Coordinates of N, CA and C in Angstrom, one line a residue:
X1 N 12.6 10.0 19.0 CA 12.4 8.7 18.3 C 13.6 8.4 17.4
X2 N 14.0 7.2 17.7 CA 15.4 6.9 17.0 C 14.5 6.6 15.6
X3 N 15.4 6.8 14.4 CA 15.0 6.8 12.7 C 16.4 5.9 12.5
X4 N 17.4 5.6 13.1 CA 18.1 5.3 11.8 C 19.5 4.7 13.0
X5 N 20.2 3.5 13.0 CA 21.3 3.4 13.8 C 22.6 3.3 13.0
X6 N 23.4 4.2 14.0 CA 24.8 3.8 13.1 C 25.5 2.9 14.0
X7 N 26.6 1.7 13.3 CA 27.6 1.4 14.0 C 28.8 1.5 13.3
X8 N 29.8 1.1 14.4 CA 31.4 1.1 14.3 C 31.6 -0.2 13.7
X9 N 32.4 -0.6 13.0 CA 32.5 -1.9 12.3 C 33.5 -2.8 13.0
X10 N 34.6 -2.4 13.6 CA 35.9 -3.6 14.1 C 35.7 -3.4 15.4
X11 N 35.1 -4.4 16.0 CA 34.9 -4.9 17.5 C 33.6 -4.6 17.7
X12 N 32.1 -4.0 17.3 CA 31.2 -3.9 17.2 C 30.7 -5.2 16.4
X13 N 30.7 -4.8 14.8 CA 30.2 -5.9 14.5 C 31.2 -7.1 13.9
X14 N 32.4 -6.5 13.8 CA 33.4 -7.0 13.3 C 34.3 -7.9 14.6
X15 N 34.3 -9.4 14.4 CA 35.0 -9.3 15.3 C 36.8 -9.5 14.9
X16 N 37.3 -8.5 14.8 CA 38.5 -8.1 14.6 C 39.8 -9.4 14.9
X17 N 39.6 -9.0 16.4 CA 40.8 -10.2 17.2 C 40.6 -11.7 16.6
X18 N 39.3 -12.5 16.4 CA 39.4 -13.6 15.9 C 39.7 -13.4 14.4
X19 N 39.3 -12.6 14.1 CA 39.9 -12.6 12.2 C 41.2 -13.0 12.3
X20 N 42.0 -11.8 13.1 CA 43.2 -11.4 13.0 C 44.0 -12.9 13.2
X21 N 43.5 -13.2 14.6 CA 44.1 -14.4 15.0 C 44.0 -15.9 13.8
X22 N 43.0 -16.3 13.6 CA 43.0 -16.9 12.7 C 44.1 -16.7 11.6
X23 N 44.0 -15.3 11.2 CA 44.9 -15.4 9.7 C 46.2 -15.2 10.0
X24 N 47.0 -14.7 11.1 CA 47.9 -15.4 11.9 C 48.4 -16.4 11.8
X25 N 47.5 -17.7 12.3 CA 47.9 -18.9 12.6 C 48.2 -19.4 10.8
X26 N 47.3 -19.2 9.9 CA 47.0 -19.5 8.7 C 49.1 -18.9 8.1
X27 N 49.3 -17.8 8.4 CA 50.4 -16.9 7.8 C 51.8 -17.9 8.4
X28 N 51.4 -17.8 9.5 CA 52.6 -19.3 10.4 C 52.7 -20.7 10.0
X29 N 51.1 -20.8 9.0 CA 51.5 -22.3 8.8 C 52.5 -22.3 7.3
X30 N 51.6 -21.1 6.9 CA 51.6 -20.9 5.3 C 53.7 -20.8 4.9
X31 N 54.1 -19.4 5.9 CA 55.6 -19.4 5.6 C 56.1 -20.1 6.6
X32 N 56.3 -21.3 7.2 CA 56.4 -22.1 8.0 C 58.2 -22.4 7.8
X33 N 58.5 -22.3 7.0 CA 60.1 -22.6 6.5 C 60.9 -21.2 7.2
X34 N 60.1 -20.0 7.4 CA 60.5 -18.8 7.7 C 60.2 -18.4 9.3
X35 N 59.2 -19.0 9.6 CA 58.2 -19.1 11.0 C 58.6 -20.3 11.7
X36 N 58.7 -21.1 11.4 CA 59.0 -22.4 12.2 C 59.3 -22.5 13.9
X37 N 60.9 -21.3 13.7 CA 61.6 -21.4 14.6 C 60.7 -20.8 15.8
X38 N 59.5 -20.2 16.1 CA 59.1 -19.6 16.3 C 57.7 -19.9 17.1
X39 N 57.3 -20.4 18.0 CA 56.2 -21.0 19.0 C 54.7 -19.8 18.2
X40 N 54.1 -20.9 17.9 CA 52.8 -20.3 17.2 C 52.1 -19.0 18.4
X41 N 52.0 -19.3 19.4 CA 51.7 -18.4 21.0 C 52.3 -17.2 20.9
X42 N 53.6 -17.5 20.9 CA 54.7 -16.3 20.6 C 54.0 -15.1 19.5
X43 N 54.3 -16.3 18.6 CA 53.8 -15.1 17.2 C 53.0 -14.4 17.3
X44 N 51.7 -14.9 18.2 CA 50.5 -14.4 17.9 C 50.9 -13.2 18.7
X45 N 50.5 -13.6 20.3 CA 50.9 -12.5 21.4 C 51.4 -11.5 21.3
X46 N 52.6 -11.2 19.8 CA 53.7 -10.3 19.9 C 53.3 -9.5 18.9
X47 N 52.1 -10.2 17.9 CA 51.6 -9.2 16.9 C 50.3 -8.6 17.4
X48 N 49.5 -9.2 18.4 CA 49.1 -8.4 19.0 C 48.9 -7.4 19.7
X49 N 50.4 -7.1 20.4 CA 50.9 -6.5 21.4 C 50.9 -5.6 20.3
X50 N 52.1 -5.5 19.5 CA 52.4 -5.0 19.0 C 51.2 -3.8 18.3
X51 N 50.4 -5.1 17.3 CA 49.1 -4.2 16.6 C 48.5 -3.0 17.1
X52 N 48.4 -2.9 18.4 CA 47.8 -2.5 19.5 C 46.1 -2.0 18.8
X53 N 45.2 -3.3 18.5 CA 43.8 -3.3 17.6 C 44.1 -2.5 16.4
X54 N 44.7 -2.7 16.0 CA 45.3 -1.8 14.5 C 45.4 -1.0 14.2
X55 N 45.8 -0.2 15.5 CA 46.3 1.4 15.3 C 48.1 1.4 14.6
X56 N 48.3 0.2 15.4 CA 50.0 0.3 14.4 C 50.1 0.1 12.8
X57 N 50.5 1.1 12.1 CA 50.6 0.4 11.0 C 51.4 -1.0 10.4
X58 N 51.3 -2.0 9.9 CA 51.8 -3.3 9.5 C 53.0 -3.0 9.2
X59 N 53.9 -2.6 8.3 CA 55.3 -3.0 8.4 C 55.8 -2.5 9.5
X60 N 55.6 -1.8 10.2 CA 56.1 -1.1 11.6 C 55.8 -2.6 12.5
X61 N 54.8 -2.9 12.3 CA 54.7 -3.9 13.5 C 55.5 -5.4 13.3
X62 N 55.7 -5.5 11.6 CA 56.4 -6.8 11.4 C 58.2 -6.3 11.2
X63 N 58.0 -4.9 11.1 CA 59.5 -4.7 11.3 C 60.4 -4.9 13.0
X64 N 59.2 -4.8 13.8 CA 59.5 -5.1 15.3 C 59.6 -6.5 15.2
X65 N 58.8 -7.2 15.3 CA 59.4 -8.9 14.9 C 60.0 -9.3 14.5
X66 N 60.5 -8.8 13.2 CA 61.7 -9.6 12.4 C 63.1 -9.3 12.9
X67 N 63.1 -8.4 13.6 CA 64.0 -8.1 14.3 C 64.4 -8.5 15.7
X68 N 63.2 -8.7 16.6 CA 63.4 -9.6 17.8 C 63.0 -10.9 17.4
X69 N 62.4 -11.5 16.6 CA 62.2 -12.8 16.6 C 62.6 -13.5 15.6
X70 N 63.9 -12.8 14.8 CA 64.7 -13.1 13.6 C 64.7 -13.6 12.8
X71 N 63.2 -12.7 12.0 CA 62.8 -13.4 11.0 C 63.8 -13.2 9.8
X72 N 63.5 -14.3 8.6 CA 64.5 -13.9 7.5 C 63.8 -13.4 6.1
X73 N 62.6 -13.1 7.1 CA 61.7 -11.8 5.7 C 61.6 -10.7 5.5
X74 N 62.0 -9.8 4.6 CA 60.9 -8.4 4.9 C 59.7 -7.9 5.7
X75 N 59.7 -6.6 6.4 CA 58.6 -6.5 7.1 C 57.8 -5.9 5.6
X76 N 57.9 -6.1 4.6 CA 57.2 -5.4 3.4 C 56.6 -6.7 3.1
X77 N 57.5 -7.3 2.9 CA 56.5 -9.2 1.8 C 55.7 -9.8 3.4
X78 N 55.7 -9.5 4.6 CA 54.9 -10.0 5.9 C 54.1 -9.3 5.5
X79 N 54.3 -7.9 5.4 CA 52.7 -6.7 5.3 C 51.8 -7.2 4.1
X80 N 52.7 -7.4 3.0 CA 51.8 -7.8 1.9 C 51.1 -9.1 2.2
X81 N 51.5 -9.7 2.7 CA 51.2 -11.5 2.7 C 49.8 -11.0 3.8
X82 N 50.3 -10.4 4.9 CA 49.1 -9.9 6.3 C 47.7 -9.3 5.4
X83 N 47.9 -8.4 4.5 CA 47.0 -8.0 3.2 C 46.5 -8.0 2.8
X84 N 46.9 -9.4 2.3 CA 46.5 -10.4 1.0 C 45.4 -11.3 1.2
X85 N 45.7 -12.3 2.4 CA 45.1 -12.8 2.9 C 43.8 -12.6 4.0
X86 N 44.6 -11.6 4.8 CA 43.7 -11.7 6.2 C 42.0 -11.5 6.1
X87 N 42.0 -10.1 5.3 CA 40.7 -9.9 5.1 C 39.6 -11.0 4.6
X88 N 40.4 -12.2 3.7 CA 39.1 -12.9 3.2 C 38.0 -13.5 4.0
X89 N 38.5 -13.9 4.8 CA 37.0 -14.2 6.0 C 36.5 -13.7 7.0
X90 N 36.6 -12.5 7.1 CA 36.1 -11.7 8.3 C 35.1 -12.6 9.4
X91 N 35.8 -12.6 10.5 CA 34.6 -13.3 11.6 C 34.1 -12.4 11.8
X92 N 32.5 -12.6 12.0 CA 31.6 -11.5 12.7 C 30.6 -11.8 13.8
X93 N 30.4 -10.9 14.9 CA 29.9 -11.3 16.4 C 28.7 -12.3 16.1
X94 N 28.4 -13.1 16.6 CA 27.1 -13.7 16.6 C 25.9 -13.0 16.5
X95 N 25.3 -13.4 15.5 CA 23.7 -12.4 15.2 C 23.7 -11.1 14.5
X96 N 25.1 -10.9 14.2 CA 24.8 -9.6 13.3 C 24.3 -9.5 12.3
X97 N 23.9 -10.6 11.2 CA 23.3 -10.3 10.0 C 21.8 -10.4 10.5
X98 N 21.6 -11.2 11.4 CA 20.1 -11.0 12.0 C 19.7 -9.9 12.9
X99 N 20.4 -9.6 13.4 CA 20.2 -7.7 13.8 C 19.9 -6.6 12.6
X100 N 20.6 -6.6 11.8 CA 20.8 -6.2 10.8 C 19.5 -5.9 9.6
X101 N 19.4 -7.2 9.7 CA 18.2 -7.6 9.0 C 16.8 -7.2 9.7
X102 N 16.7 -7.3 11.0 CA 15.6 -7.1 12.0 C 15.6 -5.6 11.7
X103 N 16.5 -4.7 12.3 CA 16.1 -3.1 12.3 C 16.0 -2.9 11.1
X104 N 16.4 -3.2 9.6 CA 16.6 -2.8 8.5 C 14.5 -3.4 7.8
X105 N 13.9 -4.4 8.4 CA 12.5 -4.5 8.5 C 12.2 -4.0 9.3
X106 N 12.5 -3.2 10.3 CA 11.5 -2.3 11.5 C 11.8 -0.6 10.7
X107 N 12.3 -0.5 9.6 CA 12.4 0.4 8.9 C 13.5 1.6 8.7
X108 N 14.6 1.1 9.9 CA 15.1 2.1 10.4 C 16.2 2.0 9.1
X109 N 17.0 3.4 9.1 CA 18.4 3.6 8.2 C 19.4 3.1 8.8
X110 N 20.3 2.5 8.2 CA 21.4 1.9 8.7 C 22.7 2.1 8.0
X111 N 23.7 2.4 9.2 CA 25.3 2.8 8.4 C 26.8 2.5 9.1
X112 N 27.4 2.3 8.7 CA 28.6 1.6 9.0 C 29.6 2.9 9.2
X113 N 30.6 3.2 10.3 CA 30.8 4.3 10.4 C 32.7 4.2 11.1
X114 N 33.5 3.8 10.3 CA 34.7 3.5 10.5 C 35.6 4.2 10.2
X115 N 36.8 4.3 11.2 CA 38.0 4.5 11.1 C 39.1 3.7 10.7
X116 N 39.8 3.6 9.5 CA 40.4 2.7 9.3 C 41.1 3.5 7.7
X117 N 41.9 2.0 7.0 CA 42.2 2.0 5.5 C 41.3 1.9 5.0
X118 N 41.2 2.4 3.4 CA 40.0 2.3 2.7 C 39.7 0.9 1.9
X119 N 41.4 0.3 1.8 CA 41.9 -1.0 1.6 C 41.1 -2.1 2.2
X120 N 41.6 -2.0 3.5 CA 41.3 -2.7 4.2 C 40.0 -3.1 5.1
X121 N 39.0 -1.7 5.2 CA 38.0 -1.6 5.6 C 36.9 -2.2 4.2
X122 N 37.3 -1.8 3.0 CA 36.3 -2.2 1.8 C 36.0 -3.8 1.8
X123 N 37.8 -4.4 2.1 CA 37.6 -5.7 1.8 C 36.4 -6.5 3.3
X124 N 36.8 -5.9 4.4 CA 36.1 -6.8 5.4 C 34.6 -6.5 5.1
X125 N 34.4 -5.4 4.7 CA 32.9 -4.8 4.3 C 32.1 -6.0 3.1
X126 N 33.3 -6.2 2.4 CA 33.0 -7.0 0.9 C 32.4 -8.5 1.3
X127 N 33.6 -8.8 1.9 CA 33.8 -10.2 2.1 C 32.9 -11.0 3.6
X128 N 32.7 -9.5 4.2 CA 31.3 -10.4 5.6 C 30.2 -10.4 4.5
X129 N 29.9 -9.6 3.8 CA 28.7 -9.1 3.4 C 27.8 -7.8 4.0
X130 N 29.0 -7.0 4.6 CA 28.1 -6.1 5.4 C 27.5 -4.9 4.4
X131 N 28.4 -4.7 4.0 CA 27.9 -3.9 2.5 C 26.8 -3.8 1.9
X132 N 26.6 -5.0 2.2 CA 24.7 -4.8 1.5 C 23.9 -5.4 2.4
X133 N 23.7 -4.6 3.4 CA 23.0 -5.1 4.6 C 23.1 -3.7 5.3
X134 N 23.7 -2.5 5.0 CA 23.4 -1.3 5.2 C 23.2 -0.7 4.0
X135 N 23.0 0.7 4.3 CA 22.2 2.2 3.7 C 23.5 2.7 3.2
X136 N 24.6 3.4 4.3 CA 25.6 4.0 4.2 C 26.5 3.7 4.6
X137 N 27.4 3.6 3.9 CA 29.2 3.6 4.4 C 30.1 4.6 4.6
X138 N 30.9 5.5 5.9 CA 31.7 6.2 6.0 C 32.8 5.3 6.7
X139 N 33.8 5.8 5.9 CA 35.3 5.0 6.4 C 36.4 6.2 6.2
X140 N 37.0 6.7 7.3 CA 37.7 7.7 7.7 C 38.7 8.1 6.2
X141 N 39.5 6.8 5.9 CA 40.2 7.3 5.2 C 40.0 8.1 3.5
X142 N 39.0 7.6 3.4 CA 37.9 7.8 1.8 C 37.3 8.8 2.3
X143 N 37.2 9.7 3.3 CA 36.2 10.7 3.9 C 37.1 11.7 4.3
X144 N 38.2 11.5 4.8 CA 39.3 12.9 4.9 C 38.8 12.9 5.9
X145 N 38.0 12.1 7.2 CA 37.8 12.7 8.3 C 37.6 11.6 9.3
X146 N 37.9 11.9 10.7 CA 38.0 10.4 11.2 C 37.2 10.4 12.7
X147 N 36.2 9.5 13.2 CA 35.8 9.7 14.9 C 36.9 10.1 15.4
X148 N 36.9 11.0 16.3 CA 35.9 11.6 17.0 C 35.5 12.9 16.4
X149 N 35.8 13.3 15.3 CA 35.5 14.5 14.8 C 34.2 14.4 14.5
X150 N 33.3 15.6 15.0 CA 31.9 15.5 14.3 C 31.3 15.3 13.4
X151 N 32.2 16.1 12.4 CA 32.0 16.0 11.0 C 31.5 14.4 10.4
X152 N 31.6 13.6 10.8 CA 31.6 12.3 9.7 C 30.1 12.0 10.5
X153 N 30.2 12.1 11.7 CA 28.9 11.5 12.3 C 27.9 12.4 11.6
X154 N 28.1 14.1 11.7 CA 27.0 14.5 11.0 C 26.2 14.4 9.7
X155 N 28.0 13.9 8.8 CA 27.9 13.4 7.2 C 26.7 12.2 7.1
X156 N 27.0 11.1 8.1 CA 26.1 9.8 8.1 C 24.9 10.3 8.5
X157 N 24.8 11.1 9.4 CA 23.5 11.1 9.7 C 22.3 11.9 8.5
X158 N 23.7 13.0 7.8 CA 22.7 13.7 7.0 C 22.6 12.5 6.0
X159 N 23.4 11.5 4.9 CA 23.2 10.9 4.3 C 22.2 9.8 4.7
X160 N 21.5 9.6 5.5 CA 20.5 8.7 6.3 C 19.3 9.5 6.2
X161 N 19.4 10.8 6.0 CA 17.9 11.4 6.1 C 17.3 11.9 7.7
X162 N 18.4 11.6 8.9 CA 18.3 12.0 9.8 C 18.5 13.1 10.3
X163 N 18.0 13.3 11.9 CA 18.9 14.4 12.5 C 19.6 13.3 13.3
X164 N 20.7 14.4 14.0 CA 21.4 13.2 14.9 C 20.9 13.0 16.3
X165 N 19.5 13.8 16.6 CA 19.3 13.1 17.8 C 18.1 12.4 17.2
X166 N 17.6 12.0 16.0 CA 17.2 11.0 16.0 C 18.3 9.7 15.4
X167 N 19.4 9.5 16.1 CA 20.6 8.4 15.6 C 21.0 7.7 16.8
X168 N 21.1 6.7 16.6 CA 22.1 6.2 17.7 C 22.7 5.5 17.0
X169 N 23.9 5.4 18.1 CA 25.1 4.9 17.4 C 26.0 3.8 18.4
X170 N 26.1 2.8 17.5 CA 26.6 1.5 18.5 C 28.3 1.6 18.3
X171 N 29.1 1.5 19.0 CA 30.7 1.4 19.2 C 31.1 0.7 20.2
X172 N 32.3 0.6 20.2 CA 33.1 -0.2 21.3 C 34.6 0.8 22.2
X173 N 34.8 2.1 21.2 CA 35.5 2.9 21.3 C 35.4 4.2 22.2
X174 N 35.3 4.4 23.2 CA 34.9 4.8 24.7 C 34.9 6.4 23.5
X175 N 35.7 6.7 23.2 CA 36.6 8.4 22.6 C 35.7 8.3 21.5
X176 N 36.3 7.4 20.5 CA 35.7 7.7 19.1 C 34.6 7.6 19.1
X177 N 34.0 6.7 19.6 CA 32.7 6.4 19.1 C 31.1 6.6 20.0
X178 N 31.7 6.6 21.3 CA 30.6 6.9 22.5 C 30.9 8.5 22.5
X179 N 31.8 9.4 22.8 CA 31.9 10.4 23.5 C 31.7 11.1 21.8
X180 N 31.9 10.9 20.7 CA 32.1 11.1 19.4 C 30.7 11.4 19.0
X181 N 29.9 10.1 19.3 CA 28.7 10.2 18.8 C 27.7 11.5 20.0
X182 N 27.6 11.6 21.2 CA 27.5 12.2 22.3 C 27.6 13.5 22.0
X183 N 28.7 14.3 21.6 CA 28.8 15.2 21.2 C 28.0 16.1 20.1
X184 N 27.3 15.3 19.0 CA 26.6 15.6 18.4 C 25.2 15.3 18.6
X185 N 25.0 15.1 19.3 CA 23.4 14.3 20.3 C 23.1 13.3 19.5
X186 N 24.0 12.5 19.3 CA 23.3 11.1 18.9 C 23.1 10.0 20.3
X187 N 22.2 9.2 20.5 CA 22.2 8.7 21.4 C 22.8 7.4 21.3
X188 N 23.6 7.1 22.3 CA 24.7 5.8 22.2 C 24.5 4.3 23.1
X189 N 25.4 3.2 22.5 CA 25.4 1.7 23.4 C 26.6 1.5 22.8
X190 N 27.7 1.5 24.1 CA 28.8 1.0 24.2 C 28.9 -0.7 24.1
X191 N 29.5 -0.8 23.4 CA 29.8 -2.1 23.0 C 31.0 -2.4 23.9
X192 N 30.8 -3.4 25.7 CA 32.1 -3.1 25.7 C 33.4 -4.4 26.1
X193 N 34.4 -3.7 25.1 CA 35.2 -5.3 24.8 C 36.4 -5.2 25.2
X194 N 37.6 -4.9 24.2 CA 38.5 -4.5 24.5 C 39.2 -3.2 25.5
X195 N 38.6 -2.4 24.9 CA 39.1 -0.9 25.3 C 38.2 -0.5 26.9
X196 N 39.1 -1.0 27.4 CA 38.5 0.0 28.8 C 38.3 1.5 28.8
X197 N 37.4 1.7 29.8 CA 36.7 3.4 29.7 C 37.2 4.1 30.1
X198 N 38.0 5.0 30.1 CA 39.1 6.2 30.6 C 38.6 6.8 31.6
X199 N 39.7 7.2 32.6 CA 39.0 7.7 33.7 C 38.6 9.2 33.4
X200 N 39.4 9.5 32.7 CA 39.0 11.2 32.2 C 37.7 11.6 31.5
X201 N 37.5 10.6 30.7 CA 36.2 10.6 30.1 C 35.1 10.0 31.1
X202 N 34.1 11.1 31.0 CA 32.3 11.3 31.9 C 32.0 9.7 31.0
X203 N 31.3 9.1 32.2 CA 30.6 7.8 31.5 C 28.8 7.9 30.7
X204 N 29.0 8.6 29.7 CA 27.7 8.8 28.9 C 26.9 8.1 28.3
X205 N 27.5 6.8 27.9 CA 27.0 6.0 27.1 C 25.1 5.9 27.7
X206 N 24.5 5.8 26.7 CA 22.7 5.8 27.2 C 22.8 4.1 27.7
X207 N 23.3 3.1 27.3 CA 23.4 1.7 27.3 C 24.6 0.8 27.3
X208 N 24.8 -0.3 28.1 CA 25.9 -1.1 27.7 C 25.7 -2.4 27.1
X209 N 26.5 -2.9 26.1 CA 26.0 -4.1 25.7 C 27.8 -5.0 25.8
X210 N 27.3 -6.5 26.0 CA 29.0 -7.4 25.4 C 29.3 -7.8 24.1
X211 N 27.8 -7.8 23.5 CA 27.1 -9.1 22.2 C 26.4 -8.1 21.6
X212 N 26.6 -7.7 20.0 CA 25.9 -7.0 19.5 C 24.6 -7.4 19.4
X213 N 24.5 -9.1 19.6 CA 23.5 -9.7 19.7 C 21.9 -9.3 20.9
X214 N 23.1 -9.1 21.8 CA 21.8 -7.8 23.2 C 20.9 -7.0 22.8
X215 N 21.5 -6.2 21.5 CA 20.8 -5.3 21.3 C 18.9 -5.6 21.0
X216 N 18.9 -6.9 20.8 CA 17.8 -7.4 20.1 C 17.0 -7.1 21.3
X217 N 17.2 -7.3 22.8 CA 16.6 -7.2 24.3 C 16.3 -5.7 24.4
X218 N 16.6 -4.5 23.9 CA 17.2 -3.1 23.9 C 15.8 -2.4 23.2
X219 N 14.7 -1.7 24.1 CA 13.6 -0.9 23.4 C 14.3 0.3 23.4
X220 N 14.4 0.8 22.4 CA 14.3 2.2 22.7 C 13.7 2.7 21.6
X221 N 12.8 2.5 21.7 CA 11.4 3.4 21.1 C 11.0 4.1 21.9
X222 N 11.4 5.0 22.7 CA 11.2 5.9 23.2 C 12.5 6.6 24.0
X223 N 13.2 6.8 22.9 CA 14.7 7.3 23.3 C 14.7 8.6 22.7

């Protein structure tokens, strides 16, 4: 019997790419005396590329731009300005505060379970409102520990009052977060968006979803 679900926060319920994009276009309009020369498409495309979903760290990625696309900033004042800004509006998938809200009245525990800055993970947490709409927050870098290691999934699960095979755990990250949660017998639903499934990795996932919104169709009361 599932007691308690955990999710992954960026591309689960977070939707990352539209944030990102948005505060993008906002940063292009914003230093526009410094950006100008520079096709808004371009910009975007190349910090994407580059971001690779935000595994690259930021000055690394605006130090590759300013250099091919000749900017006349610091990749430090782009990182700070990227920072400063981006997090304040977090977009998030359609339905998540009402998912949220539904299992959190069907009684279950609920936790947020990320890899990320502690910076940067706090603020999107702050500013959706997800923060207080779960139980528990683990974020890799505040924790010394990061998916796919067991350790964190076990931490959430024991701070939930669970075991971990009564958990499931929603992600979009084939490694971290399906084969991650799997390993400790939590039962999983791939969120799946960006990251294609590796061919090396067994396909385990118990469920697939596009829309964290699906989940609402999803019995598993008898999982």
């Amino acid at each position: 019997m599932i007691r308690a679900i955990l999710f992954d926060l960026d591309e689960t319920l977070h939707d990352r790419r539209s944030t990102v994009e948005q505060a993008l276009q906002e940063q292009h309009a914003r230093l526009h005396e410094y950006l100008g020369h520079i096709p808004l498409e371009t910009y975007l495309q190349r910090f994407l590329e580059l971001d690779n979903v935000g595994r690259t760290p930021k000055p690394q990625v605006y130090g590759q731009m300013v250099e091919e696309l000749a900017i006349p900033l610091s990749p430090t004042l782009l990182s700070e300005d990227y920072y400063r800004h981006t997090w304040r509006q977090p977009v998030l998938f359609p339905l998540v505060r009402d998912l949220l809200a539904h299992y959190r009245q069907q009684g279950h525990g609920l936790a947020i379970v990320t890899n990320g800055s502690t910076r940067s993970q706090q603020a999107k947490l702050a500013n959706s409102g997800l923060d207080r709409l779960v139980d528990v927050i683990l974020i890799s870098e505040q924790e010394g520990v990061a998916k796919p290691t067991p350790t964190i999934f076990l931490r959430a699960a024991r701070q939930l009052g669970a075991r971990p095979e009564e958990c499931l755990f929603v992600g979009d990250n084939p490694e971290a977060d399906i084969w991650g949660a799997r390993q400790v017998g939590m039962k999983t639903v791939w969120r799946k968006g960006h990251i294609p499934w590796p061919d090396h990795l067994p396909r385990v996932a118990d469920h697939t979803i596009c829309e964290p919104g699906e989940l609402f169709g999803v019995d598993f009361s008898r999982w």
